[in-house]
Amino acid sequence: IFFNNDAYEYDKVSDLNHEIRIIKKTTPFTVGGTLTITQKHKFQAGSYTNRTFTFPVPDTVAPNPPTFGMATRNTITGNATRDDVVYVERADTVLGSSKATTTGTFEITLTDTIFNNDDVVTLYTKDTAGNKSTIVTVTLTDIASENAVSLNMNSDILNMS
């Protein structure tokens, strides 16, 4: 039994039910890896026949939510895990999205939407496996048309001042 080409020991549990038990190792299975099981059959004449089964270990872990730095009337910037896509929504409508760079920054620039004072927007990320982070709620206040404003994190709600 191999996981990402790392061998694991196993115990035969039952021949009748074709069950095996993988012995715990210090290197755990990780999401997105591949589990490979090779079944060896020994015949009386001493020859072997092998069958190999490969199972992907799916990534089902939600990514970290984004954090924010600045916002203007049509742009939000901040940080997220590299390659995650950050989404901004208002009233359950996606306004825009942007992929986080290799350095973990993002910038969402809207062309058809303008942020106004007291707008409440939600932001979240999706990773390459399609898992969605928790939603972060942002209340926008004191937005100047040309000047950027800082977002200050307070519990689950971000207030702009």
Short mmCIF file of N, CA and C in Angstrom, two decimals:
data_model
loop_
_atom_site.label_atom_id
_atom_site.label_comp_id
_atom_site.label_asym_id
_atom_site.label_seq_id
_atom_site.Cartn_x
_atom_site.Cartn_y
_atom_site.Cartn_z
N ILE A 1 0.86 -1.17 0.00
CA ILE A 1 0.00 0.00 0.00
C ILE A 1 0.90 1.22 0.00
N PHE A 2 0.62 2.14 -0.91
CA PHE A 2 1.40 3.35 -1.04
C PHE A 2 0.49 4.57 -1.03
N PHE A 3 0.95 5.64 -0.43
CA PHE A 3 0.27 6.93 -0.52
C PHE A 3 1.30 7.94 -0.99
N ASN A 4 1.06 8.52 -2.17
CA ASN A 4 2.03 9.43 -2.79
C ASN A 4 3.43 8.82 -2.82
N ASN A 5 3.47 7.55 -3.21
CA ASN A 5 4.71 6.78 -3.35
C ASN A 5 5.41 6.49 -2.02
N ASP A 6 4.76 6.71 -0.89
CA ASP A 6 5.31 6.41 0.42
C ASP A 6 4.66 5.11 0.91
N ALA A 7 5.46 4.08 1.19
CA ALA A 7 4.94 2.77 1.56
C ALA A 7 4.32 2.78 2.96
N TYR A 8 3.19 2.07 3.10
CA TYR A 8 2.51 1.89 4.38
C TYR A 8 2.42 0.41 4.67
N GLU A 9 2.59 0.05 5.95
CA GLU A 9 2.41 -1.34 6.34
C GLU A 9 0.92 -1.60 6.53
N TYR A 10 0.54 -2.88 6.46
CA TYR A 10 -0.86 -3.23 6.63
C TYR A 10 -0.97 -4.60 7.27
N ASP A 11 -2.13 -4.87 7.84
CA ASP A 11 -2.47 -6.18 8.39
C ASP A 11 -3.63 -6.74 7.59
N LYS A 12 -3.59 -8.04 7.35
CA LYS A 12 -4.74 -8.70 6.73
C LYS A 12 -5.78 -8.89 7.84
N VAL A 13 -6.97 -8.40 7.63
CA VAL A 13 -8.02 -8.51 8.63
C VAL A 13 -8.92 -9.69 8.32
N SER A 14 -9.32 -9.85 7.06
CA SER A 14 -10.24 -10.92 6.71
C SER A 14 -10.07 -11.29 5.25
N ASP A 15 -9.90 -12.58 4.99
CA ASP A 15 -9.88 -13.05 3.61
C ASP A 15 -11.29 -13.10 3.03
N LEU A 16 -12.28 -13.38 3.88
CA LEU A 16 -13.65 -13.53 3.40
C LEU A 16 -14.23 -12.21 2.89
N ASN A 17 -13.93 -11.12 3.59
CA ASN A 17 -14.49 -9.82 3.22
C ASN A 17 -13.50 -8.96 2.44
N HIS A 18 -12.33 -9.52 2.13
CA HIS A 18 -11.31 -8.79 1.38
C HIS A 18 -10.96 -7.47 2.07
N GLU A 19 -10.77 -7.54 3.37
CA GLU A 19 -10.48 -6.34 4.16
C GLU A 19 -9.00 -6.30 4.55
N ILE A 20 -8.48 -5.09 4.60
CA ILE A 20 -7.14 -4.87 5.12
C ILE A 20 -7.18 -3.69 6.08
N ARG A 21 -6.19 -3.60 6.95
CA ARG A 21 -6.10 -2.49 7.88
C ARG A 21 -4.74 -1.83 7.66
N ILE A 22 -4.77 -0.54 7.35
CA ILE A 22 -3.52 0.19 7.15
C ILE A 22 -2.98 0.59 8.52
N ILE A 23 -1.72 0.30 8.76
CA ILE A 23 -1.08 0.64 10.02
C ILE A 23 -0.71 2.11 10.01
N LYS A 24 -1.09 2.81 11.07
CA LYS A 24 -0.83 4.25 11.16
C LYS A 24 0.65 4.55 11.07
N LYS A 25 0.94 5.60 10.36
CA LYS A 25 2.32 6.02 10.15
C LYS A 25 2.46 7.46 10.61
N THR A 26 3.67 7.89 10.83
CA THR A 26 3.87 9.28 11.24
C THR A 26 3.53 10.25 10.11
N THR A 27 3.58 9.79 8.86
CA THR A 27 3.20 10.62 7.73
C THR A 27 1.74 10.32 7.40
N PRO A 28 0.81 11.22 7.69
CA PRO A 28 -0.60 10.93 7.44
C PRO A 28 -0.95 11.10 5.96
N PHE A 29 -2.10 10.57 5.59
CA PHE A 29 -2.63 10.84 4.25
C PHE A 29 -2.91 12.34 4.18
N THR A 30 -2.71 12.90 3.05
CA THR A 30 -3.01 14.32 2.85
C THR A 30 -4.01 14.47 1.72
N VAL A 31 -4.79 15.53 1.79
CA VAL A 31 -5.79 15.76 0.75
C VAL A 31 -5.11 15.98 -0.58
N GLY A 32 -5.76 15.52 -1.61
CA GLY A 32 -5.22 15.69 -2.94
C GLY A 32 -4.18 14.65 -3.31
N GLY A 33 -3.90 13.70 -2.43
CA GLY A 33 -2.92 12.66 -2.72
C GLY A 33 -3.55 11.48 -3.43
N THR A 34 -2.75 10.44 -3.63
CA THR A 34 -3.22 9.24 -4.31
C THR A 34 -2.87 8.02 -3.47
N LEU A 35 -3.86 7.18 -3.20
CA LEU A 35 -3.68 5.94 -2.48
C LEU A 35 -3.60 4.82 -3.51
N THR A 36 -2.53 4.02 -3.47
CA THR A 36 -2.35 2.92 -4.42
C THR A 36 -2.25 1.62 -3.64
N ILE A 37 -3.06 0.65 -4.01
CA ILE A 37 -3.04 -0.67 -3.38
C ILE A 37 -2.72 -1.69 -4.47
N THR A 38 -1.68 -2.49 -4.23
CA THR A 38 -1.32 -3.55 -5.17
C THR A 38 -1.62 -4.88 -4.50
N GLN A 39 -2.44 -5.67 -5.17
CA GLN A 39 -2.83 -6.98 -4.66
C GLN A 39 -1.98 -8.02 -5.38
N LYS A 40 -1.27 -8.85 -4.59
CA LYS A 40 -0.41 -9.89 -5.17
C LYS A 40 -1.06 -11.25 -4.93
N HIS A 41 -1.17 -12.04 -5.98
CA HIS A 41 -1.71 -13.39 -5.88
C HIS A 41 -0.58 -14.38 -6.15
N LYS A 42 -0.35 -15.27 -5.20
CA LYS A 42 0.68 -16.30 -5.38
C LYS A 42 -0.02 -17.60 -5.75
N PHE A 43 0.45 -18.21 -6.81
CA PHE A 43 -0.10 -19.48 -7.25
C PHE A 43 0.78 -20.61 -6.74
N GLN A 44 0.24 -21.82 -6.75
CA GLN A 44 0.98 -22.96 -6.21
C GLN A 44 2.32 -23.17 -6.92
N ALA A 45 2.38 -22.82 -8.17
CA ALA A 45 3.63 -23.01 -8.91
C ALA A 45 4.67 -21.95 -8.56
N GLY A 46 4.32 -21.00 -7.68
CA GLY A 46 5.27 -19.99 -7.24
C GLY A 46 5.24 -18.71 -8.05
N SER A 47 4.38 -18.62 -9.07
CA SER A 47 4.29 -17.39 -9.85
C SER A 47 3.31 -16.42 -9.19
N TYR A 48 3.46 -15.14 -9.51
CA TYR A 48 2.62 -14.10 -8.92
C TYR A 48 1.84 -13.37 -10.01
N THR A 49 0.67 -12.91 -9.65
CA THR A 49 -0.12 -12.02 -10.50
C THR A 49 -0.47 -10.81 -9.64
N ASN A 50 -0.26 -9.61 -10.16
CA ASN A 50 -0.54 -8.38 -9.41
C ASN A 50 -1.70 -7.63 -10.02
N ARG A 51 -2.52 -7.04 -9.16
CA ARG A 51 -3.55 -6.10 -9.59
C ARG A 51 -3.35 -4.84 -8.76
N THR A 52 -3.38 -3.69 -9.43
CA THR A 52 -3.16 -2.42 -8.74
C THR A 52 -4.42 -1.57 -8.83
N PHE A 53 -4.79 -1.00 -7.69
CA PHE A 53 -5.95 -0.11 -7.59
C PHE A 53 -5.45 1.25 -7.11
N THR A 54 -5.89 2.30 -7.75
CA THR A 54 -5.47 3.65 -7.39
C THR A 54 -6.71 4.47 -7.04
N PHE A 55 -6.65 5.16 -5.90
CA PHE A 55 -7.76 5.96 -5.42
C PHE A 55 -7.27 7.38 -5.10
N PRO A 56 -7.86 8.39 -5.70
CA PRO A 56 -7.49 9.76 -5.32
C PRO A 56 -8.08 10.09 -3.94
N VAL A 57 -7.34 10.83 -3.14
CA VAL A 57 -7.85 11.31 -1.86
C VAL A 57 -8.30 12.75 -2.10
N PRO A 58 -9.60 12.99 -2.13
CA PRO A 58 -10.10 14.32 -2.52
C PRO A 58 -9.79 15.39 -1.49
N ASP A 59 -9.63 16.60 -1.98
CA ASP A 59 -9.43 17.77 -1.13
C ASP A 59 -10.81 18.30 -0.75
N THR A 60 -11.18 18.17 0.50
CA THR A 60 -12.48 18.67 0.98
C THR A 60 -12.31 19.70 2.09
N VAL A 61 -11.09 20.20 2.27
CA VAL A 61 -10.80 21.15 3.34
C VAL A 61 -11.04 22.58 2.84
N ALA A 62 -11.87 23.32 3.57
CA ALA A 62 -12.16 24.70 3.19
C ALA A 62 -10.90 25.57 3.33
N PRO A 63 -10.70 26.49 2.39
CA PRO A 63 -9.54 27.38 2.49
C PRO A 63 -9.75 28.44 3.57
N ASN A 64 -8.69 29.13 3.92
CA ASN A 64 -8.79 30.25 4.86
C ASN A 64 -9.53 31.40 4.19
N PRO A 65 -10.32 32.15 4.95
CA PRO A 65 -10.99 33.31 4.35
C PRO A 65 -9.97 34.41 4.05
N PRO A 66 -10.30 35.30 3.13
CA PRO A 66 -9.37 36.39 2.81
C PRO A 66 -9.31 37.43 3.92
N THR A 67 -8.26 38.22 3.92
CA THR A 67 -8.16 39.39 4.80
C THR A 67 -8.02 40.61 3.89
N PHE A 68 -8.38 41.76 4.39
CA PHE A 68 -8.48 42.94 3.54
C PHE A 68 -7.61 44.08 4.01
N GLY A 69 -7.16 44.87 3.01
CA GLY A 69 -6.32 46.00 3.31
C GLY A 69 -6.97 47.32 2.95
N MET A 70 -7.43 47.50 1.71
CA MET A 70 -7.91 48.79 1.25
C MET A 70 -9.15 48.61 0.37
N ALA A 71 -9.96 49.69 0.31
CA ALA A 71 -11.11 49.71 -0.58
C ALA A 71 -11.33 51.14 -1.08
N THR A 72 -11.77 51.24 -2.33
CA THR A 72 -12.18 52.53 -2.91
C THR A 72 -13.58 52.34 -3.45
N ARG A 73 -14.05 53.29 -4.23
CA ARG A 73 -15.41 53.19 -4.79
C ARG A 73 -15.58 51.97 -5.69
N ASN A 74 -14.49 51.48 -6.30
CA ASN A 74 -14.65 50.34 -7.21
C ASN A 74 -13.58 49.25 -7.06
N THR A 75 -12.80 49.28 -5.97
CA THR A 75 -11.72 48.30 -5.81
C THR A 75 -11.61 47.84 -4.36
N ILE A 76 -11.35 46.55 -4.19
CA ILE A 76 -11.01 45.99 -2.87
C ILE A 76 -9.71 45.22 -3.05
N THR A 77 -8.78 45.42 -2.13
CA THR A 77 -7.52 44.68 -2.15
C THR A 77 -7.32 43.99 -0.82
N GLY A 78 -6.43 43.03 -0.79
CA GLY A 78 -6.13 42.35 0.47
C GLY A 78 -5.24 41.15 0.26
N ASN A 79 -5.36 40.19 1.17
CA ASN A 79 -4.52 39.00 1.15
C ASN A 79 -5.37 37.74 1.20
N ALA A 80 -4.87 36.71 0.53
CA ALA A 80 -5.51 35.39 0.52
C ALA A 80 -4.45 34.36 0.19
N THR A 81 -4.77 33.12 0.38
CA THR A 81 -3.83 32.06 0.04
C THR A 81 -3.58 32.05 -1.46
N ARG A 82 -2.31 31.91 -1.84
CA ARG A 82 -1.95 31.95 -3.26
C ARG A 82 -2.79 30.97 -4.07
N ASP A 83 -3.18 31.42 -5.24
CA ASP A 83 -3.99 30.66 -6.21
C ASP A 83 -5.45 30.49 -5.82
N ASP A 84 -5.87 30.90 -4.61
CA ASP A 84 -7.30 30.89 -4.28
C ASP A 84 -7.96 32.05 -5.02
N VAL A 85 -9.23 31.89 -5.35
CA VAL A 85 -9.99 32.96 -6.00
C VAL A 85 -10.83 33.64 -4.94
N VAL A 86 -10.75 34.97 -4.86
CA VAL A 86 -11.50 35.76 -3.89
C VAL A 86 -12.71 36.34 -4.60
N TYR A 87 -13.88 36.23 -3.96
CA TYR A 87 -15.13 36.74 -4.51
C TYR A 87 -15.68 37.84 -3.61
N VAL A 88 -16.31 38.85 -4.22
CA VAL A 88 -17.03 39.88 -3.47
C VAL A 88 -18.48 39.84 -3.94
N GLU A 89 -19.41 39.82 -2.96
CA GLU A 89 -20.85 39.79 -3.25
C GLU A 89 -21.56 40.91 -2.52
N ARG A 90 -22.66 41.35 -3.10
CA ARG A 90 -23.58 42.26 -2.42
C ARG A 90 -24.97 41.76 -2.72
N ALA A 91 -25.78 41.58 -1.68
CA ALA A 91 -27.16 41.08 -1.82
C ALA A 91 -27.19 39.78 -2.62
N ASP A 92 -26.31 38.85 -2.28
CA ASP A 92 -26.22 37.53 -2.91
C ASP A 92 -25.91 37.56 -4.41
N THR A 93 -25.36 38.66 -4.89
CA THR A 93 -24.94 38.77 -6.28
C THR A 93 -23.43 38.94 -6.33
N VAL A 94 -22.75 38.08 -7.07
CA VAL A 94 -21.29 38.20 -7.20
C VAL A 94 -20.99 39.43 -8.03
N LEU A 95 -20.22 40.35 -7.45
CA LEU A 95 -19.85 41.59 -8.14
C LEU A 95 -18.53 41.43 -8.90
N GLY A 96 -17.65 40.59 -8.40
CA GLY A 96 -16.36 40.39 -9.04
C GLY A 96 -15.54 39.36 -8.30
N SER A 97 -14.42 39.00 -8.92
CA SER A 97 -13.51 38.04 -8.31
C SER A 97 -12.10 38.28 -8.84
N SER A 98 -11.14 37.71 -8.12
CA SER A 98 -9.74 37.84 -8.52
C SER A 98 -8.95 36.70 -7.90
N LYS A 99 -8.01 36.17 -8.66
CA LYS A 99 -7.14 35.11 -8.16
C LYS A 99 -5.99 35.72 -7.37
N ALA A 100 -5.73 35.15 -6.20
CA ALA A 100 -4.61 35.63 -5.38
C ALA A 100 -3.29 35.31 -6.09
N THR A 101 -2.36 36.24 -6.00
CA THR A 101 -1.07 36.08 -6.66
C THR A 101 -0.20 35.08 -5.90
N THR A 102 0.96 34.80 -6.44
CA THR A 102 1.90 33.88 -5.78
C THR A 102 2.41 34.45 -4.46
N THR A 103 2.29 35.77 -4.27
CA THR A 103 2.69 36.39 -3.00
C THR A 103 1.51 36.53 -2.04
N GLY A 104 0.31 36.07 -2.46
CA GLY A 104 -0.85 36.07 -1.57
C GLY A 104 -1.63 37.36 -1.52
N THR A 105 -1.52 38.21 -2.53
CA THR A 105 -2.31 39.44 -2.57
C THR A 105 -3.38 39.32 -3.65
N PHE A 106 -4.45 40.11 -3.51
CA PHE A 106 -5.48 40.15 -4.54
C PHE A 106 -5.98 41.57 -4.70
N GLU A 107 -6.55 41.84 -5.87
CA GLU A 107 -7.21 43.12 -6.15
C GLU A 107 -8.42 42.83 -7.02
N ILE A 108 -9.58 43.21 -6.52
CA ILE A 108 -10.82 43.06 -7.28
C ILE A 108 -11.24 44.46 -7.72
N THR A 109 -11.24 44.69 -9.02
CA THR A 109 -11.65 45.98 -9.57
C THR A 109 -12.97 45.77 -10.30
N LEU A 110 -13.97 46.54 -9.91
CA LEU A 110 -15.30 46.43 -10.51
C LEU A 110 -15.46 47.47 -11.61
N THR A 111 -16.05 47.07 -12.72
CA THR A 111 -16.24 48.02 -13.83
C THR A 111 -17.67 48.55 -13.89
N ASP A 112 -18.64 47.75 -13.46
CA ASP A 112 -20.04 48.16 -13.56
C ASP A 112 -20.68 48.49 -12.22
N THR A 113 -19.92 48.41 -11.14
CA THR A 113 -20.47 48.61 -9.80
C THR A 113 -19.60 49.60 -9.04
N ILE A 114 -20.26 50.45 -8.26
CA ILE A 114 -19.55 51.39 -7.40
C ILE A 114 -19.97 51.11 -5.96
N PHE A 115 -18.98 51.07 -5.06
CA PHE A 115 -19.28 50.92 -3.65
C PHE A 115 -19.73 52.26 -3.09
N ASN A 116 -20.73 52.22 -2.22
CA ASN A 116 -21.24 53.41 -1.55
C ASN A 116 -21.08 53.27 -0.05
N ASN A 117 -21.19 54.38 0.65
CA ASN A 117 -21.16 54.34 2.11
C ASN A 117 -22.26 53.42 2.62
N ASP A 118 -21.93 52.67 3.66
CA ASP A 118 -22.83 51.74 4.34
C ASP A 118 -23.19 50.52 3.51
N ASP A 119 -22.54 50.31 2.37
CA ASP A 119 -22.73 49.04 1.65
C ASP A 119 -22.21 47.91 2.51
N VAL A 120 -22.94 46.82 2.50
CA VAL A 120 -22.49 45.60 3.18
C VAL A 120 -22.18 44.59 2.09
N VAL A 121 -20.94 44.15 2.06
CA VAL A 121 -20.51 43.16 1.08
C VAL A 121 -19.98 41.95 1.82
N THR A 122 -20.04 40.81 1.16
CA THR A 122 -19.46 39.59 1.72
C THR A 122 -18.32 39.16 0.81
N LEU A 123 -17.32 38.58 1.43
CA LEU A 123 -16.14 38.13 0.71
C LEU A 123 -15.79 36.72 1.16
N TYR A 124 -15.32 35.94 0.22
CA TYR A 124 -14.91 34.57 0.53
C TYR A 124 -13.92 34.11 -0.53
N THR A 125 -13.26 32.99 -0.27
CA THR A 125 -12.34 32.42 -1.24
C THR A 125 -12.80 31.02 -1.63
N LYS A 126 -12.36 30.60 -2.80
CA LYS A 126 -12.49 29.21 -3.24
C LYS A 126 -11.11 28.75 -3.67
N ASP A 127 -10.76 27.53 -3.24
CA ASP A 127 -9.46 26.99 -3.62
C ASP A 127 -9.56 26.24 -4.95
N THR A 128 -8.43 25.71 -5.41
CA THR A 128 -8.41 25.05 -6.72
C THR A 128 -9.28 23.80 -6.77
N ALA A 129 -9.61 23.22 -5.60
CA ALA A 129 -10.50 22.06 -5.55
C ALA A 129 -11.98 22.47 -5.51
N GLY A 130 -12.25 23.79 -5.43
CA GLY A 130 -13.63 24.27 -5.39
C GLY A 130 -14.21 24.41 -4.00
N ASN A 131 -13.41 24.21 -2.95
CA ASN A 131 -13.89 24.37 -1.58
C ASN A 131 -14.03 25.85 -1.26
N LYS A 132 -15.10 26.20 -0.54
CA LYS A 132 -15.40 27.60 -0.21
C LYS A 132 -15.06 27.89 1.25
N SER A 133 -14.44 29.04 1.48
CA SER A 133 -14.10 29.46 2.84
C SER A 133 -15.34 29.98 3.56
N THR A 134 -15.16 30.29 4.83
CA THR A 134 -16.22 30.98 5.54
C THR A 134 -16.37 32.38 4.95
N ILE A 135 -17.54 32.94 5.13
CA ILE A 135 -17.83 34.27 4.58
C ILE A 135 -17.43 35.34 5.58
N VAL A 136 -16.81 36.39 5.07
CA VAL A 136 -16.45 37.55 5.88
C VAL A 136 -17.35 38.69 5.45
N THR A 137 -17.99 39.35 6.39
CA THR A 137 -18.88 40.48 6.10
C THR A 137 -18.12 41.78 6.30
N VAL A 138 -18.26 42.68 5.32
CA VAL A 138 -17.56 43.95 5.35
C VAL A 138 -18.61 45.05 5.23
N THR A 139 -18.60 46.01 6.15
CA THR A 139 -19.44 47.20 6.05
C THR A 139 -18.56 48.35 5.61
N LEU A 140 -18.92 48.97 4.50
CA LEU A 140 -18.11 50.05 3.94
C LEU A 140 -18.66 51.39 4.42
N THR A 141 -17.80 52.21 5.00
CA THR A 141 -18.20 53.54 5.46
C THR A 141 -17.15 54.57 5.07
N ASP A 142 -17.55 55.80 4.96
CA ASP A 142 -16.65 56.93 4.66
C ASP A 142 -15.81 56.69 3.41
N ILE A 143 -16.44 56.19 2.38
CA ILE A 143 -15.72 55.96 1.13
C ILE A 143 -15.66 57.26 0.34
N ALA A 144 -14.46 57.69 0.04
CA ALA A 144 -14.27 58.86 -0.81
C ALA A 144 -14.17 58.40 -2.25
N SER A 145 -14.55 59.22 -3.18
CA SER A 145 -14.57 58.80 -4.58
C SER A 145 -13.18 58.48 -5.11
N GLU A 146 -12.17 59.15 -4.68
CA GLU A 146 -10.83 58.90 -5.20
C GLU A 146 -9.88 58.34 -4.16
N ASN A 147 -10.16 58.54 -2.88
CA ASN A 147 -9.22 58.16 -1.83
C ASN A 147 -9.48 56.74 -1.33
N ALA A 148 -8.43 56.00 -1.13
CA ALA A 148 -8.56 54.66 -0.56
C ALA A 148 -8.74 54.78 0.95
N VAL A 149 -9.45 53.83 1.51
CA VAL A 149 -9.64 53.81 2.96
C VAL A 149 -9.22 52.45 3.49
N SER A 150 -8.72 52.41 4.72
CA SER A 150 -8.29 51.16 5.32
C SER A 150 -9.46 50.42 5.89
N LEU A 151 -9.39 49.09 5.84
CA LEU A 151 -10.38 48.24 6.48
C LEU A 151 -9.78 47.77 7.79
N ASN A 152 -10.52 47.92 8.87
CA ASN A 152 -10.04 47.47 10.17
C ASN A 152 -10.90 46.30 10.61
N MET A 153 -10.24 45.19 10.98
CA MET A 153 -10.95 43.98 11.34
C MET A 153 -11.46 44.08 12.77
N ASN A 154 -12.74 43.77 12.96
CA ASN A 154 -13.35 43.76 14.28
C ASN A 154 -14.27 42.55 14.33
N SER A 155 -13.84 41.49 15.03
CA SER A 155 -14.58 40.25 15.14
C SER A 155 -14.86 39.71 13.74
N ASP A 156 -16.12 39.40 13.43
CA ASP A 156 -16.46 38.88 12.13
C ASP A 156 -16.84 39.97 11.14
N ILE A 157 -16.93 41.22 11.61
CA ILE A 157 -17.34 42.31 10.75
C ILE A 157 -16.18 43.29 10.60
N LEU A 158 -15.96 43.74 9.38
CA LEU A 158 -14.92 44.72 9.12
C LEU A 158 -15.58 46.06 8.91
N ASN A 159 -15.12 47.07 9.61
CA ASN A 159 -15.66 48.41 9.47
C ASN A 159 -14.61 49.30 8.83
N MET A 160 -15.04 50.14 7.95
CA MET A 160 -14.13 51.08 7.32
C MET A 160 -14.27 52.43 7.98
N SER A 161 -13.14 53.06 8.27
CA SER A 161 -13.21 54.38 8.87
C SER A 161 -12.13 55.25 8.29
#
